[in-house]
PDB file of C-alpha atoms in Angstrom:
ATOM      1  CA  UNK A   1      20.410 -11.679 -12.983  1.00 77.00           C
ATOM      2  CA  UNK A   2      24.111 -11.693 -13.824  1.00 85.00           C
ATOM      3  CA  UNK A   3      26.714  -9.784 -12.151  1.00 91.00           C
ATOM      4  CA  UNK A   4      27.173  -7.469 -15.386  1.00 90.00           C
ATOM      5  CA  UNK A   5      23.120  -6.910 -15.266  1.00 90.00           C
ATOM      6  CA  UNK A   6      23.692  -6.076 -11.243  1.00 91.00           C
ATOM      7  CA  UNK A   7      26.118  -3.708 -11.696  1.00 92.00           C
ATOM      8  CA  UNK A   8      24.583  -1.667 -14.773  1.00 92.00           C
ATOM      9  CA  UNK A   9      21.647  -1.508 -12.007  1.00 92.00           C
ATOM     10  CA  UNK A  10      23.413  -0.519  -9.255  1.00 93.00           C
ATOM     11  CA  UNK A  11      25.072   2.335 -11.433  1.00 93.00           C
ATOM     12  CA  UNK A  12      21.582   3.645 -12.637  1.00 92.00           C
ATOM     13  CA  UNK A  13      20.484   3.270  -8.625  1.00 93.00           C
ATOM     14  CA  UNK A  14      23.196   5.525  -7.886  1.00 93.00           C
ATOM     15  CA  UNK A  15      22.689   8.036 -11.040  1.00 92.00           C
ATOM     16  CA  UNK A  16      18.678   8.331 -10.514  1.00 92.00           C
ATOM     17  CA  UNK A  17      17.489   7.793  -7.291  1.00 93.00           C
ATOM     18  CA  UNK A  18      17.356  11.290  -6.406  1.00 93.00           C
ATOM     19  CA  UNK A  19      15.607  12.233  -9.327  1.00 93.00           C
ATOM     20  CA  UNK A  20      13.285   9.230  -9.084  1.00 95.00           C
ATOM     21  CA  UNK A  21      12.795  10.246  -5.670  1.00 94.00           C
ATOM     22  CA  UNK A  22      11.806  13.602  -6.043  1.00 94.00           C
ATOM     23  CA  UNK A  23       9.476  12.526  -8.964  1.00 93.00           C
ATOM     24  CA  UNK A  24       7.691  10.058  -6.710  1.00 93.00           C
ATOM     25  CA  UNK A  25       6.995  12.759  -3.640  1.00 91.00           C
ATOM     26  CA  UNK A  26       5.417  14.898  -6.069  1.00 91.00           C
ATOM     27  CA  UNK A  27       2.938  12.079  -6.909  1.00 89.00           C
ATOM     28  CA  UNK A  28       2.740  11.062  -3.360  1.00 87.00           C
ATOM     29  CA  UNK A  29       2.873  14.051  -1.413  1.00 85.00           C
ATOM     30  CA  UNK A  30       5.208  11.710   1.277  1.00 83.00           C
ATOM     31  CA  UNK A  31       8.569  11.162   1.294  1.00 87.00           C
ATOM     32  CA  UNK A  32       8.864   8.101   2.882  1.00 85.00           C
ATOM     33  CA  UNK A  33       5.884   6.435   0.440  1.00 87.00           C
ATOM     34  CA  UNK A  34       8.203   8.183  -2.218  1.00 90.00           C
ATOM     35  CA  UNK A  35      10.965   6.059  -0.895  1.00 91.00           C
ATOM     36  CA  UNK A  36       9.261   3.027  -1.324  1.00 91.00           C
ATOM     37  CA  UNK A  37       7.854   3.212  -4.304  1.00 93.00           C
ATOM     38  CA  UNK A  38      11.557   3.990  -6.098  1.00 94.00           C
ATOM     39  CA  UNK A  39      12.976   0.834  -3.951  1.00 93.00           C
ATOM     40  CA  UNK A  40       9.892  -1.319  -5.015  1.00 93.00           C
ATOM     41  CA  UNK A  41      10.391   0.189  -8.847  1.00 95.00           C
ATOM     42  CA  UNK A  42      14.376  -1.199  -8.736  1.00 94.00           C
ATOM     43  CA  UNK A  43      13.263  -4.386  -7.001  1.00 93.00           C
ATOM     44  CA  UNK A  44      11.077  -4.376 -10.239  1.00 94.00           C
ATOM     45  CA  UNK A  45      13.449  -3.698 -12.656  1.00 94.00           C
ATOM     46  CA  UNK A  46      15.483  -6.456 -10.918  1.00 93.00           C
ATOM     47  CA  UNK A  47      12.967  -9.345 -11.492  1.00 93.00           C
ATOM     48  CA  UNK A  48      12.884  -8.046 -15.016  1.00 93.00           C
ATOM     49  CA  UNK A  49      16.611  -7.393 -15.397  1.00 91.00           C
ATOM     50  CA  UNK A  50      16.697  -8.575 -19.495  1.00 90.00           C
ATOM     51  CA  UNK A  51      13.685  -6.250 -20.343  1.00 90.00           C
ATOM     52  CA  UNK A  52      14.604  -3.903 -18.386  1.00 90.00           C
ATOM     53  CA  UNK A  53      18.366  -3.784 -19.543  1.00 90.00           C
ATOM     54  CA  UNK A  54      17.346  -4.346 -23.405  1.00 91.00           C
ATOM     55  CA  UNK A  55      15.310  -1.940 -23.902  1.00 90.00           C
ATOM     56  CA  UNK A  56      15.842   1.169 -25.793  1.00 92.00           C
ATOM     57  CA  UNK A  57      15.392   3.211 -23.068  1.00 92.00           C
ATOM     58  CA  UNK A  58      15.928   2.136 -19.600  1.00 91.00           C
ATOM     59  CA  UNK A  59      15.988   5.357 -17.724  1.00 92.00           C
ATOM     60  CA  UNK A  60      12.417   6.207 -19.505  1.00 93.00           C
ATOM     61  CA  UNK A  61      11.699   1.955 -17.930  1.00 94.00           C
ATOM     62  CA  UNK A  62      12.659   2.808 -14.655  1.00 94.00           C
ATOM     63  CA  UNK A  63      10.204   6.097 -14.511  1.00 94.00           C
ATOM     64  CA  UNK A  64       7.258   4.610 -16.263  1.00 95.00           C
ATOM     65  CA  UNK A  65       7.294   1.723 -13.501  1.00 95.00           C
ATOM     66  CA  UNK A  66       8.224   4.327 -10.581  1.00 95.00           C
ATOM     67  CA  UNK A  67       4.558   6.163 -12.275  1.00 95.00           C
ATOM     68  CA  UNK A  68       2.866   2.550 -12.059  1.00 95.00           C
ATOM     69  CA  UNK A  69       3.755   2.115  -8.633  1.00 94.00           C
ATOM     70  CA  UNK A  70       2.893   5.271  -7.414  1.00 93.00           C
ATOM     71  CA  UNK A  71      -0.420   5.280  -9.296  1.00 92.00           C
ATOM     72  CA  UNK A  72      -0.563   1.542  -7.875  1.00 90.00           C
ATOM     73  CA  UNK A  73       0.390   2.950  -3.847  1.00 88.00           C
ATOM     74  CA  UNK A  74      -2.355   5.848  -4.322  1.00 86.00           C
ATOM     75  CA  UNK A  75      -5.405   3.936  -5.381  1.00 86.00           C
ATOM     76  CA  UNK A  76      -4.599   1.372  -2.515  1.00 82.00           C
ATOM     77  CA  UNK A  77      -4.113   3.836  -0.067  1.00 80.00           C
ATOM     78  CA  UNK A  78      -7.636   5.730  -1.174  1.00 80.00           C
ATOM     79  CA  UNK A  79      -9.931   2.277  -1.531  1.00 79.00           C
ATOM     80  CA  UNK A  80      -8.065   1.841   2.202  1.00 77.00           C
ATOM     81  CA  UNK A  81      -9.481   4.850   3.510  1.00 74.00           C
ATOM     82  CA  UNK A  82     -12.726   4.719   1.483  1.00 76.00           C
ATOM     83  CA  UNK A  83     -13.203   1.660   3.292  1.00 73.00           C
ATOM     84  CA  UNK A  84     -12.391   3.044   6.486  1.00 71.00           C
ATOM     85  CA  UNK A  85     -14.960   5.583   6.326  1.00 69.00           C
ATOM     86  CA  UNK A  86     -17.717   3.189   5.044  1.00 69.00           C
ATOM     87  CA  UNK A  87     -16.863   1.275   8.913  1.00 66.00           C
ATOM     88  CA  UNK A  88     -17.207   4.561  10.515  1.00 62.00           C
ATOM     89  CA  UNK A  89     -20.210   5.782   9.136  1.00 57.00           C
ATOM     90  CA  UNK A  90     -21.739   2.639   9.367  1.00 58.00           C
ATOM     91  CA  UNK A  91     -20.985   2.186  13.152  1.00 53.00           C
ATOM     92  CA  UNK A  92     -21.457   5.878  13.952  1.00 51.00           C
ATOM     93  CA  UNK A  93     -24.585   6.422  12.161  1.00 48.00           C
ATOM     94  CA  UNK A  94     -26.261   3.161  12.465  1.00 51.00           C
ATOM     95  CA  UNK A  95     -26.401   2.042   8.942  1.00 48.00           C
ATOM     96  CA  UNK A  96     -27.576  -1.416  10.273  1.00 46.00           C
ATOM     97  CA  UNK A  97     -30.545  -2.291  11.523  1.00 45.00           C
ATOM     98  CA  UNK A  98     -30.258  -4.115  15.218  1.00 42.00           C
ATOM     99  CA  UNK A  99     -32.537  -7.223  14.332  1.00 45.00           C
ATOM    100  CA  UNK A 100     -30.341  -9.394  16.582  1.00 46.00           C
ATOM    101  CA  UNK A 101     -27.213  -9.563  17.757  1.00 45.00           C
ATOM    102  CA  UNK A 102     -25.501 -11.019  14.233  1.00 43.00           C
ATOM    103  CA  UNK A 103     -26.693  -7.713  12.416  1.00 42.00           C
ATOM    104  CA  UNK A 104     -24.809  -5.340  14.898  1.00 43.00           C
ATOM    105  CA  UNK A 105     -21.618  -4.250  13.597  1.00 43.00           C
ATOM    106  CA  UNK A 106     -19.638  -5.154  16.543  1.00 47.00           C
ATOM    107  CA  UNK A 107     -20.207  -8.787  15.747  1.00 46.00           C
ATOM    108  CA  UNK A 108     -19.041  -8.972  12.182  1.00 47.00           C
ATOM    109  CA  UNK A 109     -15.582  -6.726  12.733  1.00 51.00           C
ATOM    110  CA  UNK A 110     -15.149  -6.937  16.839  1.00 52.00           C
ATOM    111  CA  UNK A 111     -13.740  -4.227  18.622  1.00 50.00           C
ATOM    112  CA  UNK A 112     -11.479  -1.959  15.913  1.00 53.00           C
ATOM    113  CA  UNK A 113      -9.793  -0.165  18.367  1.00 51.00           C
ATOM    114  CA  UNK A 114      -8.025  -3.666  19.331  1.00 60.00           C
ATOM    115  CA  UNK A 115      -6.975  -5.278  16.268  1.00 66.00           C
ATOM    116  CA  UNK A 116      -3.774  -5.240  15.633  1.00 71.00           C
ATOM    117  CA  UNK A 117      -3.728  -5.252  11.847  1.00 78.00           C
ATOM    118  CA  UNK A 118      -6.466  -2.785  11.713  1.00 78.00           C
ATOM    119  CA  UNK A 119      -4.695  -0.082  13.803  1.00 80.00           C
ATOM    120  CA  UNK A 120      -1.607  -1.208  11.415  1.00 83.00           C
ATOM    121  CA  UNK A 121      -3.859  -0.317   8.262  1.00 81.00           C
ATOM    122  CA  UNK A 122      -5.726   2.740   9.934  1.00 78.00           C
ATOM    123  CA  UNK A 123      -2.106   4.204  10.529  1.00 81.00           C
ATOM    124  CA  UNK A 124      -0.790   3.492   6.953  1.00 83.00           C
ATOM    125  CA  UNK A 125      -3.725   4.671   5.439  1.00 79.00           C
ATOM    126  CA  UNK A 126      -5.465   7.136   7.656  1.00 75.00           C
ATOM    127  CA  UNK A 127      -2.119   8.633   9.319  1.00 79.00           C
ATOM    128  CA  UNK A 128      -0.216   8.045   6.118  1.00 79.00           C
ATOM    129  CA  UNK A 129       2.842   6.426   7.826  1.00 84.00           C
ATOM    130  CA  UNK A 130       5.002   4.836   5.589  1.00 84.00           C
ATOM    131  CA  UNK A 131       5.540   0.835   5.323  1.00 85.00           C
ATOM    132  CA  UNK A 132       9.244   1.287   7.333  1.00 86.00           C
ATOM    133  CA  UNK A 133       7.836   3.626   9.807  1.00 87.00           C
ATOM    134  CA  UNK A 134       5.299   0.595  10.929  1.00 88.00           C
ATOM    135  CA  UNK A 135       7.519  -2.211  10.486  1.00 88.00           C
ATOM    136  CA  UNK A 136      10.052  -0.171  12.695  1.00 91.00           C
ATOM    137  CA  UNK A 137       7.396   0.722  15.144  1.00 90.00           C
ATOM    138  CA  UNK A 138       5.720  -2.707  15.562  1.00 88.00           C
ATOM    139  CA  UNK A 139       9.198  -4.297  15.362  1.00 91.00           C
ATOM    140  CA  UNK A 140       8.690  -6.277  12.211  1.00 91.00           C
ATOM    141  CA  UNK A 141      10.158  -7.126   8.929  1.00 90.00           C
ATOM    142  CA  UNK A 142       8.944  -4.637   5.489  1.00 86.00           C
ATOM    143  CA  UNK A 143       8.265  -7.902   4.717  1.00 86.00           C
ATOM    144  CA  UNK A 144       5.771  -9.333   7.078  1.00 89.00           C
ATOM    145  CA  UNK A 145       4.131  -5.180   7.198  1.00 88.00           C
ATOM    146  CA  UNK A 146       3.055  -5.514   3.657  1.00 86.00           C
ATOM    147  CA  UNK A 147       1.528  -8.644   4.263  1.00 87.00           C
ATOM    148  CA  UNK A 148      -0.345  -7.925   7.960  1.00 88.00           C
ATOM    149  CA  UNK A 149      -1.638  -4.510   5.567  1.00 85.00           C
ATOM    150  CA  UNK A 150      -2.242  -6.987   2.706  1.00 84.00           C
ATOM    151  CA  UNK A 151      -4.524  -9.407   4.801  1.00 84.00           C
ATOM    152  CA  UNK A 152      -6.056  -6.665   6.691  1.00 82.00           C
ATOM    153  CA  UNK A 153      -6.951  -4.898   3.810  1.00 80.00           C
ATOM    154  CA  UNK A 154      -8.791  -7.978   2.130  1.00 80.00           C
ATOM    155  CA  UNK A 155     -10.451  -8.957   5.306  1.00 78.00           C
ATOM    156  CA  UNK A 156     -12.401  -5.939   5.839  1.00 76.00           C
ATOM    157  CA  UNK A 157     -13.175  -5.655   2.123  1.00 75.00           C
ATOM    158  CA  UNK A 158     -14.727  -8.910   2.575  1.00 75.00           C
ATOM    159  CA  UNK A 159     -16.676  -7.864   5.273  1.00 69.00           C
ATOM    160  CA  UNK A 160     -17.727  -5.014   3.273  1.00 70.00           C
ATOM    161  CA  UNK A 161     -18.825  -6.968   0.143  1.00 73.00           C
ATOM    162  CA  UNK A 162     -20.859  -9.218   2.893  1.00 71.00           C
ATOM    163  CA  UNK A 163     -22.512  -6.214   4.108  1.00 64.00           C
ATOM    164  CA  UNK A 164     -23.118  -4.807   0.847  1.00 67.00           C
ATOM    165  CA  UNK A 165     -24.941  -7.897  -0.166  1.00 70.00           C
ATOM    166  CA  UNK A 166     -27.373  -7.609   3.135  1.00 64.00           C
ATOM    167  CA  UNK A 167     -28.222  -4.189   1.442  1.00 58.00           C
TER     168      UNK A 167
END
């Protein structure tokens, strides 16, 4: 990205975030999600400075990615919490049976309550905290949040798929 490209962005940053804003709460029903998702639709539109800046419309570009990426944020968040609830029911109401000690649930995901990157997924997903709430209150980068939620996410729909398969 040239300098000209940078600063036609930064101008439409400072015309539409509001509006972009507001348009992504509605979807989101969270203002700091809402946030995000308009910073991670100009980080966007700045890896695809040329398209974004050549085409016909770029204001009508930056809110069909800000709808992406809150359609994107929503169905991660809900699989999150779908898979949440298929841990709790399954520890809660015995959906395993207790051959040995490799079929009880405690051995395949440990103690919850102690993992790190599950409370750090439980509380994005569950409590709906936004990415910069956690990284604030865990002291870590946006960055390195993402990617803890990322890997937790994947591990534990791993697990699930495993147990799915016993089924």
């Amino acid at each position: 990205m040239d300098k000209q490209q940078a600063k036609m962005i930064a101008e439409l940053y400072d015309e539409f975030f509001g509006f972009l804003c507001v348009y992504a709460e509605a979807a989101l029903h969270d203002k700091g999600l809402a946030e995000e998702a308009v910073q991670e639709t100009f980080r966007i539109a700045c890896g695809k400075a040329k398209d974004f800046l050549d085409s016909a419309n770029p204001r009508g570009w930056l809110i069909l990615t800000l709808r992406n990426v809150c359609r994107h944020m929503y169905r991660s968040r809900k699989k999150i919490v779908e898979n949440l609830a298929e841990i709790a029911f399954s520890e809660e109401w015995g959906g395993y049976e207790y051959d040995d000690a490799a079929s009880a649930p405690e051995f395949w995901y440990g103690d919850l309550s102690k993992d790190k990157d599950f409370e750090l997924l439980r509380r994005f997903a569950v409590d709906r905290c936004s990415i910069r709430e956690l990284a604030a209150e865990y002291g870590i980068t946006l960055a390195a949040c993402k990617q803890r939620i990322s890997r937790a996410r994947r591990r534990f729909q791993a697990v699930l798929a495993k147990e799915e398969k016993k089924t």
